[in-house]
mmCIF file of C-alpha atoms and ligand atoms in Angstrom:
data_model
loop_
_atom_site.group_PDB
_atom_site.id
_atom_site.type_symbol
_atom_site.label_atom_id
_atom_site.label_comp_id
_atom_site.label_asym_id
_atom_site.label_seq_id
_atom_site.Cartn_x
_atom_site.Cartn_y
_atom_site.Cartn_z
ATOM 1 C CA MET A 1 -28.288 11.168 -19.362
ATOM 2 C CA ARG A 2 -25.085 13.156 -21.113
ATOM 3 C CA ALA A 3 -21.534 12.204 -20.640
ATOM 4 C CA ILE A 4 -18.158 12.965 -21.818
ATOM 5 C CA VAL A 5 -16.466 9.156 -22.255
ATOM 6 C CA CYS A 6 -12.915 8.258 -22.501
ATOM 7 C CA ARG A 7 -12.844 4.811 -24.493
ATOM 8 C CA GLU A 8 -9.403 4.742 -25.205
ATOM 9 C CA LEU A 9 -6.318 6.779 -23.497
ATOM 10 C CA GLY A 10 -4.686 9.437 -25.692
ATOM 11 C CA PRO A 11 -5.306 12.949 -27.313
ATOM 12 C CA PHE A 12 -8.072 14.732 -25.739
ATOM 13 C CA ASP A 13 -10.083 15.032 -29.214
ATOM 14 C CA ARG A 14 -10.809 11.690 -29.087
ATOM 15 C CA LEU A 15 -13.475 12.205 -26.094
ATOM 16 C CA GLU A 16 -16.896 11.946 -27.070
ATOM 17 C CA LEU A 17 -20.009 13.440 -26.001
ATOM 18 C CA VAL A 18 -22.711 10.344 -25.796
ATOM 19 C CA GLU A 19 -26.232 9.647 -24.893
ATOM 20 C CA GLN A 20 -26.847 7.241 -22.160
ATOM 21 C CA PRO A 21 -28.863 5.167 -20.016
ATOM 22 C CA SER A 22 -29.175 6.874 -16.443
ATOM 23 C CA ALA A 23 -27.178 4.996 -13.685
ATOM 24 C CA PRO A 24 -29.790 3.358 -11.484
ATOM 25 C CA ILE A 25 -29.845 5.117 -7.778
ATOM 26 C CA ARG A 26 -29.013 2.780 -5.094
ATOM 27 C CA PRO A 27 -29.374 2.530 -1.361
ATOM 28 C CA GLY A 28 -27.941 5.272 0.550
ATOM 29 C CA ALA A 29 -27.133 7.326 -2.485
ATOM 30 C CA VAL A 30 -28.558 10.693 -4.270
ATOM 31 C CA ARG A 31 -28.494 11.298 -7.749
ATOM 32 C CA LEU A 32 -27.555 15.140 -8.760
ATOM 33 C CA SER A 33 -28.298 17.032 -11.554
ATOM 34 C CA VAL A 34 -24.825 18.464 -12.223
ATOM 35 C CA THR A 35 -24.679 21.957 -12.396
ATOM 36 C CA ALA A 36 -20.918 22.647 -12.875
ATOM 37 C CA CYS A 37 -17.956 20.161 -12.850
ATOM 38 C CA GLY A 38 -14.239 21.010 -12.022
ATOM 39 C CA VAL A 39 -11.438 20.365 -14.548
ATOM 40 C CA ASN A 40 -8.403 19.622 -12.867
ATOM 41 C CA TYR A 41 -4.944 19.285 -14.933
ATOM 42 C CA VAL A 42 -5.129 15.465 -13.329
ATOM 43 C CA ASP A 43 -8.098 14.935 -15.794
ATOM 44 C CA GLY A 44 -6.150 15.460 -18.730
ATOM 45 C CA LEU A 45 -3.296 12.838 -17.283
ATOM 46 C CA PHE A 46 -5.769 10.210 -17.119
ATOM 47 C CA VAL A 47 -7.351 10.673 -20.382
ATOM 48 C CA GLN A 48 -4.032 10.534 -21.858
ATOM 49 C CA GLY A 49 -2.738 7.542 -19.525
ATOM 50 C CA THR A 50 -0.292 9.681 -18.038
ATOM 51 C CA TYR A 51 -1.174 9.181 -14.930
ATOM 52 C CA GLN A 52 -0.168 6.606 -12.624
ATOM 53 C CA ILE A 53 -3.230 5.699 -12.190
ATOM 54 C CA LYS A 54 -4.428 4.612 -15.170
ATOM 55 C CA PRO A 55 -8.254 4.018 -15.104
ATOM 56 C CA PRO A 56 -10.026 1.138 -17.281
ATOM 57 C CA THR A 57 -11.671 2.309 -20.276
ATOM 58 C CA PRO A 58 -14.159 3.312 -21.009
ATOM 59 C CA PHE A 59 -14.649 6.121 -18.032
ATOM 60 C CA VAL A 60 -16.008 9.439 -17.479
ATOM 61 C CA PRO A 61 -13.487 11.669 -16.670
ATOM 62 C CA GLY A 62 -13.964 14.280 -14.021
ATOM 63 C CA MET A 63 -13.646 14.441 -10.075
ATOM 64 C CA GLU A 64 -15.217 17.398 -8.689
ATOM 65 C CA VAL A 65 -19.091 18.042 -9.378
ATOM 66 C CA VAL A 66 -21.968 20.627 -7.748
ATOM 67 C CA GLY A 67 -25.222 19.678 -8.306
ATOM 68 C CA ARG A 68 -28.997 19.987 -6.871
ATOM 69 C CA VAL A 69 -30.071 16.573 -5.261
ATOM 70 C CA VAL A 70 -33.014 15.322 -7.654
ATOM 71 C CA GLU A 71 -33.473 11.578 -6.504
ATOM 72 C CA LEU A 72 -32.991 10.134 -2.977
ATOM 73 C CA GLY A 73 -32.142 6.148 -2.878
ATOM 74 C CA GLU A 74 -33.293 4.019 0.075
ATOM 75 C CA GLY A 75 -32.302 4.865 3.977
ATOM 76 C CA VAL A 76 -30.990 8.465 3.000
ATOM 77 C CA THR A 77 -31.127 10.782 5.602
ATOM 78 C CA GLY A 78 -29.803 14.259 6.488
ATOM 79 C CA VAL A 79 -29.529 14.993 2.256
ATOM 80 C CA GLY A 80 -33.130 16.785 1.306
ATOM 81 C CA MET A 81 -34.226 17.276 -2.171
ATOM 82 C CA GLY A 82 -33.264 19.993 -3.967
ATOM 83 C CA ASP A 83 -30.219 20.621 -2.066
ATOM 84 C CA ARG A 84 -27.619 22.006 -3.643
ATOM 85 C CA VAL A 85 -23.952 19.926 -2.660
ATOM 86 C CA LEU A 86 -20.929 19.572 -4.071
ATOM 87 C CA ALA A 87 -19.130 15.998 -3.970
ATOM 88 C CA ASN A 88 -15.706 14.608 -5.188
ATOM 89 C CA VAL A 89 -16.471 11.850 -7.234
ATOM 90 C CA GLY A 90 -13.165 10.569 -8.173
ATOM 91 C CA LEU A 91 -13.995 9.576 -12.070
ATOM 92 C CA GLY A 92 -17.833 10.550 -13.785
ATOM 93 C CA GLY A 93 -18.027 14.141 -13.122
ATOM 94 C CA PHE A 94 -17.710 15.275 -16.676
ATOM 95 C CA ALA A 95 -21.515 14.610 -17.246
ATOM 96 C CA ASP A 96 -24.926 16.082 -16.385
ATOM 97 C CA GLU A 97 -25.815 13.533 -13.980
ATOM 98 C CA ALA A 98 -24.247 11.660 -11.177
ATOM 99 C CA VAL A 99 -25.317 9.244 -8.477
ATOM 100 C CA VAL A 100 -23.253 9.516 -5.110
ATOM 101 C CA GLY A 101 -23.183 8.359 -1.746
ATOM 102 C CA ALA A 102 -25.033 10.150 0.552
ATOM 103 C CA ASP A 103 -21.974 10.284 2.655
ATOM 104 C CA ARG A 104 -20.023 11.783 0.163
ATOM 105 C CA VAL A 105 -21.874 15.029 -0.672
ATOM 106 C CA VAL A 106 -21.662 18.392 1.727
ATOM 107 C CA GLN A 107 -23.964 21.391 1.257
ATOM 108 C CA VAL A 108 -22.816 24.044 -0.465
ATOM 109 C CA PRO A 109 -22.261 27.501 1.093
ATOM 110 C CA ASP A 110 -24.484 30.602 0.094
ATOM 111 C CA VAL A 111 -21.341 32.402 -0.583
ATOM 112 C CA LEU A 112 -19.814 30.275 -3.203
ATOM 113 C CA SER A 113 -21.243 29.743 -7.045
ATOM 114 C CA ASP A 114 -21.750 26.297 -8.269
ATOM 115 C CA GLY A 115 -18.705 27.227 -10.567
ATOM 116 C CA GLN A 116 -16.560 28.137 -7.536
ATOM 117 C CA ALA A 117 -17.942 25.216 -5.607
ATOM 118 C CA ALA A 118 -16.989 22.797 -8.234
ATOM 119 C CA THR A 119 -13.457 24.091 -8.493
ATOM 120 C CA PHE A 120 -11.886 24.681 -5.251
ATOM 121 C CA MET A 121 -12.246 21.051 -3.284
ATOM 122 C CA GLN A 122 -8.421 19.886 -4.976
ATOM 123 C CA SER A 123 -6.599 23.232 -5.102
ATOM 124 C CA TYR A 124 -7.733 24.667 -1.782
ATOM 125 C CA LEU A 125 -7.555 20.864 0.398
ATOM 126 C CA THR A 126 -3.949 19.887 -1.715
ATOM 127 C CA GLY A 127 -2.612 23.642 -0.229
ATOM 128 C CA TRP A 128 -4.360 23.716 3.330
ATOM 129 C CA PHE A 129 -2.999 19.752 4.012
ATOM 130 C CA ALA A 130 0.551 21.350 2.469
ATOM 131 C CA LEU A 131 0.574 24.263 4.598
ATOM 132 C CA THR A 132 -1.315 22.944 7.952
ATOM 133 C CA GLU A 133 -0.542 18.970 7.688
ATOM 134 C CA ARG A 134 2.793 18.745 6.121
ATOM 135 C CA ALA A 135 4.825 22.013 6.455
ATOM 136 C CA LYS A 136 3.179 23.357 9.474
ATOM 137 C CA ALA A 137 3.963 26.632 8.289
ATOM 138 C CA GLN A 138 4.097 29.689 10.494
ATOM 139 C CA ALA A 139 3.030 33.476 10.107
ATOM 140 C CA GLY A 140 5.527 35.753 8.812
ATOM 141 C CA GLN A 141 7.451 33.048 6.829
ATOM 142 C CA SER A 142 8.133 33.851 3.433
ATOM 143 C CA MET A 143 6.904 31.533 0.361
ATOM 144 C CA LEU A 144 7.621 31.457 -3.139
ATOM 145 C CA VAL A 145 4.812 29.750 -5.165
ATOM 146 C CA LEU A 146 5.120 28.603 -8.936
ATOM 147 C CA GLY A 147 2.377 28.055 -11.148
ATOM 148 C CA ALA A 148 0.945 30.617 -8.941
ATOM 149 C CA GLY A 149 -1.629 31.476 -11.469
ATOM 150 C CA GLY A 150 -2.765 27.804 -11.992
ATOM 151 C CA GLY A 151 -5.513 26.139 -9.935
ATOM 152 C CA VAL A 152 -3.299 24.495 -7.629
ATOM 153 C CA GLY A 153 -0.609 27.183 -7.159
ATOM 154 C CA LEU A 154 -3.570 30.192 -7.144
ATOM 155 C CA ALA A 155 -4.914 28.231 -3.998
ATOM 156 C CA ALA A 156 -1.634 27.884 -2.124
ATOM 157 C CA VAL A 157 -1.295 31.986 -2.219
ATOM 158 C CA ASP A 158 -4.468 32.419 -1.300
ATOM 159 C CA ILE A 159 -4.527 30.268 1.581
ATOM 160 C CA GLY A 160 -0.773 31.220 2.593
ATOM 161 C CA SER A 161 -1.514 34.826 2.538
ATOM 162 C CA ALA A 162 -4.574 34.084 4.733
ATOM 163 C CA ARG A 163 -2.501 32.513 7.474
ATOM 164 C CA GLY A 164 -0.207 35.650 7.584
ATOM 165 C CA LEU A 165 2.799 34.401 5.443
ATOM 166 C CA ARG A 166 4.661 36.431 2.879
ATOM 167 C CA VAL A 167 3.762 34.947 -0.688
ATOM 168 C CA ILE A 168 5.859 35.853 -3.131
ATOM 169 C CA ALA A 169 4.148 34.575 -6.840
ATOM 170 C CA ALA A 170 5.383 33.110 -10.072
ATOM 171 C CA ALA A 171 3.694 33.147 -13.298
ATOM 172 C CA SER A 172 4.307 33.372 -16.896
ATOM 173 C CA SER A 173 1.435 36.255 -17.631
ATOM 174 C CA GLU A 174 0.414 39.263 -16.310
ATOM 175 C CA GLU A 175 -2.909 38.072 -15.976
ATOM 176 C CA LYS A 176 -1.762 35.514 -13.820
ATOM 177 C CA ARG A 177 0.247 37.414 -11.830
ATOM 178 C CA GLU A 178 -2.812 39.919 -11.538
ATOM 179 C CA LEU A 179 -4.635 36.879 -10.065
ATOM 180 C CA ALA A 180 -1.904 36.036 -7.769
ATOM 181 C CA ARG A 181 -1.745 39.601 -6.303
ATOM 182 C CA SER A 182 -5.827 39.875 -6.056
ATOM 183 C CA ARG A 183 -5.356 36.365 -3.762
ATOM 184 C CA GLY A 184 -2.512 38.408 -1.528
ATOM 185 C CA ALA A 185 0.695 37.967 -3.260
ATOM 186 C CA VAL A 186 3.169 40.830 -2.082
ATOM 187 C CA GLU A 187 5.306 40.210 -4.672
ATOM 188 C CA THR A 188 5.388 38.977 -8.571
ATOM 189 C CA ILE A 189 8.051 37.168 -10.499
ATOM 190 C CA ASP A 190 7.727 36.966 -14.406
ATOM 191 C CA SER A 191 8.346 32.986 -14.424
ATOM 192 C CA SER A 192 8.770 32.966 -18.401
ATOM 193 C CA LEU A 193 12.284 34.524 -17.523
ATOM 194 C CA THR A 194 15.099 32.041 -16.767
ATOM 195 C CA PRO A 195 15.074 29.601 -14.084
ATOM 196 C CA ASP A 196 18.106 31.201 -12.430
ATOM 197 C CA GLU A 197 16.373 34.916 -13.139
ATOM 198 C CA VAL A 198 13.331 33.877 -11.053
ATOM 199 C CA LYS A 199 15.692 32.047 -8.330
ATOM 200 C CA GLU A 200 17.497 35.392 -8.024
ATOM 201 C CA GLN A 201 14.379 37.614 -7.690
ATOM 202 C CA ALA A 202 12.549 35.124 -5.383
ATOM 203 C CA LYS A 203 16.199 35.435 -3.058
ATOM 204 C CA ALA A 204 16.052 39.002 -3.334
ATOM 205 C CA ALA A 205 12.500 39.348 -2.536
ATOM 206 C CA SER A 206 12.476 37.420 0.075
ATOM 207 C CA GLY A 207 15.770 38.918 1.845
ATOM 208 C CA GLY A 208 18.306 35.885 1.163
ATOM 209 C CA GLY A 209 16.061 32.914 0.796
ATOM 210 C CA VAL A 210 12.560 31.982 1.091
ATOM 211 C CA ASP A 211 11.259 29.702 3.985
ATOM 212 C CA LEU A 212 8.881 27.535 1.811
ATOM 213 C CA LEU A 213 8.714 26.608 -1.920
ATOM 214 C CA TYR A 214 5.593 25.394 -2.705
ATOM 215 C CA ASP A 215 5.855 23.826 -6.326
ATOM 216 C CA PRO A 216 3.557 22.234 -7.990
ATOM 217 C CA VAL A 217 5.254 22.925 -11.558
ATOM 218 C CA GLY A 218 8.906 21.039 -11.155
ATOM 219 C CA GLY A 219 10.919 20.728 -14.047
ATOM 220 C CA ALA A 220 13.980 22.807 -14.335
ATOM 221 C CA LEU A 221 12.132 25.921 -12.907
ATOM 222 C CA GLY A 222 11.573 23.326 -9.607
ATOM 223 C CA GLU A 223 15.285 22.286 -9.707
ATOM 224 C CA THR A 224 16.554 25.628 -9.838
ATOM 225 C CA CYS A 225 14.559 27.562 -7.395
ATOM 226 C CA LEU A 226 15.460 25.021 -4.868
ATOM 227 C CA ARG A 227 18.508 27.092 -4.374
ATOM 228 C CA ALA A 228 16.283 29.950 -3.781
ATOM 229 C CA ILE A 229 15.441 28.075 -0.218
ATOM 230 C CA GLY A 230 16.765 29.643 2.438
ATOM 231 C CA GLU A 231 18.277 28.115 6.130
ATOM 232 C CA ASP A 232 16.220 25.149 7.256
ATOM 233 C CA GLY A 233 13.686 25.712 4.324
ATOM 234 C CA GLN A 234 11.300 23.447 2.704
ATOM 235 C CA TYR A 235 10.789 22.736 -0.185
ATOM 236 C CA LEU A 236 7.148 21.313 -0.803
ATOM 237 C CA VAL A 237 7.027 18.506 -3.470
ATOM 238 C CA VAL A 238 3.157 19.141 -5.022
ATOM 239 C CA GLY A 239 3.042 18.588 -9.056
ATOM 240 C CA PHE A 240 5.116 18.082 -12.087
ATOM 241 C CA VAL A 241 3.745 19.611 -14.877
ATOM 242 C CA ALA A 242 6.914 20.780 -16.224
ATOM 243 C CA GLY A 243 8.729 17.185 -15.523
ATOM 244 C CA ILE A 244 9.734 15.762 -12.633
ATOM 245 C CA PRO A 245 12.934 17.659 -11.138
ATOM 246 C CA ARG A 246 16.052 15.814 -10.013
ATOM 247 C CA LEU A 247 16.754 17.695 -6.846
ATOM 248 C CA PRO A 248 21.008 17.527 -5.623
ATOM 249 C CA ALA A 249 21.324 15.993 -2.567
ATOM 250 C CA ASN A 250 24.551 18.585 -2.205
ATOM 251 C CA GLN A 251 21.710 21.481 -2.301
ATOM 252 C CA VAL A 252 19.487 20.089 0.346
ATOM 253 C CA LEU A 253 22.096 19.604 2.817
ATOM 254 C CA LEU A 254 23.679 23.001 2.347
ATOM 255 C CA ARG A 255 21.592 25.630 3.959
ATOM 256 C CA ASN A 256 19.812 23.010 6.226
ATOM 257 C CA ARG A 257 17.151 22.455 3.646
ATOM 258 C CA ARG A 258 14.273 20.082 3.929
ATOM 259 C CA VAL A 259 12.364 18.253 1.180
ATOM 260 C CA THR A 260 8.561 17.494 1.829
ATOM 261 C CA GLY A 261 6.423 15.768 -0.071
ATOM 262 C CA VAL A 262 2.632 16.215 -1.008
ATOM 263 C CA ASP A 263 0.196 13.687 -1.324
ATOM 264 C CA TRP A 264 -2.949 14.873 -0.622
ATOM 265 C CA GLY A 265 -5.234 12.526 -2.767
ATOM 266 C CA ALA A 266 -4.017 9.316 -1.492
ATOM 267 C CA TRP A 267 -3.730 10.723 2.316
ATOM 268 C CA ALA A 268 -7.368 11.692 2.025
ATOM 269 C CA GLY A 269 -8.400 8.195 0.733
ATOM 270 C CA ARG A 270 -6.321 6.527 3.652
ATOM 271 C CA HIS A 271 -7.470 9.350 6.196
ATOM 272 C CA PRO A 272 -11.492 10.002 5.189
ATOM 273 C CA ALA A 273 -12.496 11.365 8.630
ATOM 274 C CA GLU A 274 -9.483 14.053 8.869
ATOM 275 C CA ASN A 275 -9.969 14.960 5.346
ATOM 276 C CA GLU A 276 -13.513 15.975 6.514
ATOM 277 C CA ARG A 277 -11.848 17.835 9.108
ATOM 278 C CA LEU A 278 -9.558 20.241 6.573
ATOM 279 C CA LEU A 279 -12.814 20.397 4.266
ATOM 280 C CA ALA A 280 -14.732 21.644 7.251
ATOM 281 C CA GLU A 281 -11.875 24.429 8.392
ATOM 282 C CA VAL A 282 -11.336 25.389 4.725
ATOM 283 C CA LEU A 283 -15.325 25.798 4.355
ATOM 284 C CA ALA A 284 -15.221 27.452 7.774
ATOM 285 C CA LEU A 285 -12.903 30.022 6.078
ATOM 286 C CA ILE A 286 -14.206 30.605 3.129
ATOM 287 C CA GLY A 287 -17.569 31.509 5.106
ATOM 288 C CA GLN A 288 -15.755 34.230 6.730
ATOM 289 C CA GLY A 289 -14.715 35.657 3.356
ATOM 290 C CA ARG A 290 -11.043 34.840 4.566
ATOM 291 C CA LEU A 291 -10.761 32.515 1.742
ATOM 292 C CA ARG A 292 -11.783 33.236 -1.703
ATOM 293 C CA PRO A 293 -11.827 30.858 -4.518
ATOM 294 C CA VAL A 294 -11.571 31.916 -7.897
ATOM 295 C CA GLU A 295 -14.738 32.457 -10.494
ATOM 296 C CA PRO A 296 -13.702 29.401 -13.033
ATOM 297 C CA GLN A 297 -14.092 30.207 -16.672
ATOM 298 C CA SER A 298 -16.574 28.084 -17.981
ATOM 299 C CA TYR A 299 -17.374 25.451 -20.892
ATOM 300 C CA ARG A 300 -19.947 23.621 -22.111
ATOM 301 C CA LEU A 301 -19.815 19.494 -21.243
ATOM 302 C CA ALA A 302 -19.609 19.361 -25.254
ATOM 303 C CA ASP A 303 -16.459 21.164 -24.880
ATOM 304 C CA ALA A 304 -14.598 19.181 -22.722
ATOM 305 C CA ALA A 305 -11.683 18.394 -25.140
ATOM 306 C CA GLN A 306 -10.999 21.803 -25.541
ATOM 307 C CA ALA A 307 -11.167 22.795 -21.942
ATOM 308 C CA LEU A 308 -8.463 20.117 -20.621
ATOM 309 C CA ALA A 309 -6.435 21.330 -23.842
ATOM 310 C CA ASP A 310 -6.397 25.051 -22.860
ATOM 311 C CA LEU A 311 -5.456 24.068 -19.435
ATOM 312 C CA ALA A 312 -2.770 21.915 -20.439
ATOM 313 C CA ASP A 313 -1.325 24.650 -22.774
ATOM 314 C CA ARG A 314 -1.356 27.049 -20.171
ATOM 315 C CA LEU A 315 -4.018 29.468 -21.340
ATOM 316 C CA VAL A 316 -6.099 29.309 -18.378
ATOM 317 C CA ALA A 317 -5.718 31.751 -15.408
ATOM 318 C CA GLY A 318 -7.119 30.100 -12.431
ATOM 319 C CA LYS A 319 -9.673 27.426 -13.020
ATOM 320 C CA VAL A 320 -12.112 25.802 -15.296
ATOM 321 C CA ALA A 321 -15.477 24.229 -14.933
ATOM 322 C CA LEU A 322 -17.844 22.396 -17.363
ATOM 323 C CA VAL A 323 -21.298 23.447 -17.397
ATOM 324 C CA PRO A 324 -23.804 20.776 -18.526
HETATM 325 N N1 NAP B 401 0.283 17.063 -4.565
HETATM 326 C C1 NAP B 401 -1.113 16.543 -4.855
HETATM 327 O O1 NAP B 401 -1.418 16.127 -3.824
HETATM 328 C C2 NAP B 401 -1.606 17.229 -5.983
HETATM 329 C C3 NAP B 401 -3.074 17.632 -5.917
HETATM 330 C C4 NAP B 401 -3.605 18.246 -7.061
HETATM 331 C C5 NAP B 401 -2.690 18.670 -7.950
HETATM 332 N N2 NAP B 401 -1.244 18.296 -8.344
HETATM 333 C C6 NAP B 401 -0.784 18.260 -8.984
HETATM 334 O O2 NAP B 401 -0.679 19.676 -9.606
HETATM 335 C C7 NAP B 401 -0.029 20.104 -10.602
HETATM 336 C C8 NAP B 401 -0.507 21.484 -10.743
HETATM 337 O O3 NAP B 401 -2.167 21.549 -11.089
HETATM 338 P P1 NAP B 401 -3.275 22.377 -11.433
HETATM 339 O O4 NAP B 401 -4.441 21.696 -10.983
HETATM 340 O O5 NAP B 401 -2.958 23.510 -10.784
HETATM 341 O O6 NAP B 401 -2.717 22.516 -12.911
HETATM 342 P P2 NAP B 401 -2.952 24.108 -13.741
HETATM 343 O O7 NAP B 401 -4.184 24.886 -13.094
HETATM 344 O O8 NAP B 401 -3.100 23.988 -15.269
HETATM 345 O O9 NAP B 401 -1.991 25.181 -13.297
HETATM 346 C C9 NAP B 401 -0.513 24.679 -13.416
HETATM 347 C C10 NAP B 401 0.483 25.792 -13.872
HETATM 348 O O10 NAP B 401 1.787 25.306 -13.909
HETATM 349 C C11 NAP B 401 2.651 26.133 -14.920
HETATM 350 N N3 NAP B 401 3.136 25.603 -15.946
HETATM 351 C C12 NAP B 401 4.549 25.835 -15.693
HETATM 352 N N4 NAP B 401 4.985 25.015 -16.802
HETATM 353 C C13 NAP B 401 3.845 24.193 -17.587
HETATM 354 C C14 NAP B 401 4.151 23.528 -18.224
HETATM 355 N N5 NAP B 401 5.106 22.586 -18.893
HETATM 356 N N6 NAP B 401 2.791 22.848 -19.023
HETATM 357 C C15 NAP B 401 1.710 23.055 -18.086
HETATM 358 N N7 NAP B 401 1.686 24.169 -17.030
HETATM 359 C C16 NAP B 401 2.858 24.793 -16.891
HETATM 360 C C17 NAP B 401 1.414 27.077 -15.630
HETATM 361 O O11 NAP B 401 1.387 28.403 -15.202
HETATM 362 P P3 NAP B 401 2.512 29.521 -15.971
HETATM 363 O O12 NAP B 401 1.704 29.425 -16.972
HETATM 364 O O13 NAP B 401 2.494 30.796 -15.147
HETATM 365 O O14 NAP B 401 3.972 28.620 -16.014
HETATM 366 C C18 NAP B 401 0.167 26.588 -15.188
HETATM 367 O O15 NAP B 401 -1.099 27.750 -15.116
HETATM 368 C C19 NAP B 401 -0.472 18.929 -11.588
HETATM 369 O O16 NAP B 401 0.881 18.467 -11.470
HETATM 370 C C20 NAP B 401 -1.230 17.999 -10.622
HETATM 371 O O17 NAP B 401 -0.841 16.540 -11.030
HETATM 372 C C21 NAP B 401 -0.735 17.573 -6.985
#
């Protein structure tokens, strides 16, 4: 099999494409011939060694895969040869094969291409968890989404719009803002303006202050946009691509604002059954055409380093998939 191996944490260009023996099949597992693997911002943090969890080296990055079942381990039921399935594998996705527990694979609905199916799970489940379980968002509320042309932000735009929220999307390029509009954003803001200008435009677009701020970006932009939140509104802490914001407590006190943490990954690990329910809810809405994961930009497996670099350099509108 071919796989992208990270031998030491550091720059993306140290990743190597290697030919290695296939992993043995184990009881209760299936072997997938991987047709697409999602690339997430977090994969880049793993490789660079800048994530809070540092995997022991060597390791194969990649969390989300889609593939065809090509081998069944002993005792597997409910999954058949040739099935098109998706799985959250944690690590090991940047490869042309994966051995996954049969209880962890999910049949891919016909409405999704392999690329869409390999790239929606982390982004959409984070957004779904944030808005339904954490924020308890209500139809009619306004929500400012930062990084709205990226994976996590765009999913929040799609989910928020589908749930009847009034979504205001901030992104740095017209291509990203157009993508956000295509997923239901009613207003867009150019996030390459100063943080103060973004804040003022968000306040104006929401009639005085947003009910929710969905923030996968953080840094100075997140910190400033806290001030765009209206009475009893919530700041959803999702990610820190621009740095960890230092939220001033006086600004939380003012207007009775609330700050809500969103840690989907760890929560999903602790609550697998509830996470399965969330995935089923999201897949049902995808099946009804009410949620529309974007078709990703595809890169060859050999170009994994380039894919990670383009994502980190903010060159990607939407999502990225590796196609082995
Ligand atoms: N809390 C959770 O459970 C959870 C789950 C999954 C991911 N996350 C986190 O969510 C964040 C976003 O992930 P993602 O997959 O959506 O990433 P992504 O696809 O790369 O999108 C991130 C967006 O952030 C914007 N951005 C602003 N400043 C940036 C900077 N200095 N560097 C890079 N991008 C910048 C970019 O949009 P513009 O160019 O428009 O500014 C980019 O489109 C990450 O921090 C990730 O760890 C959290």
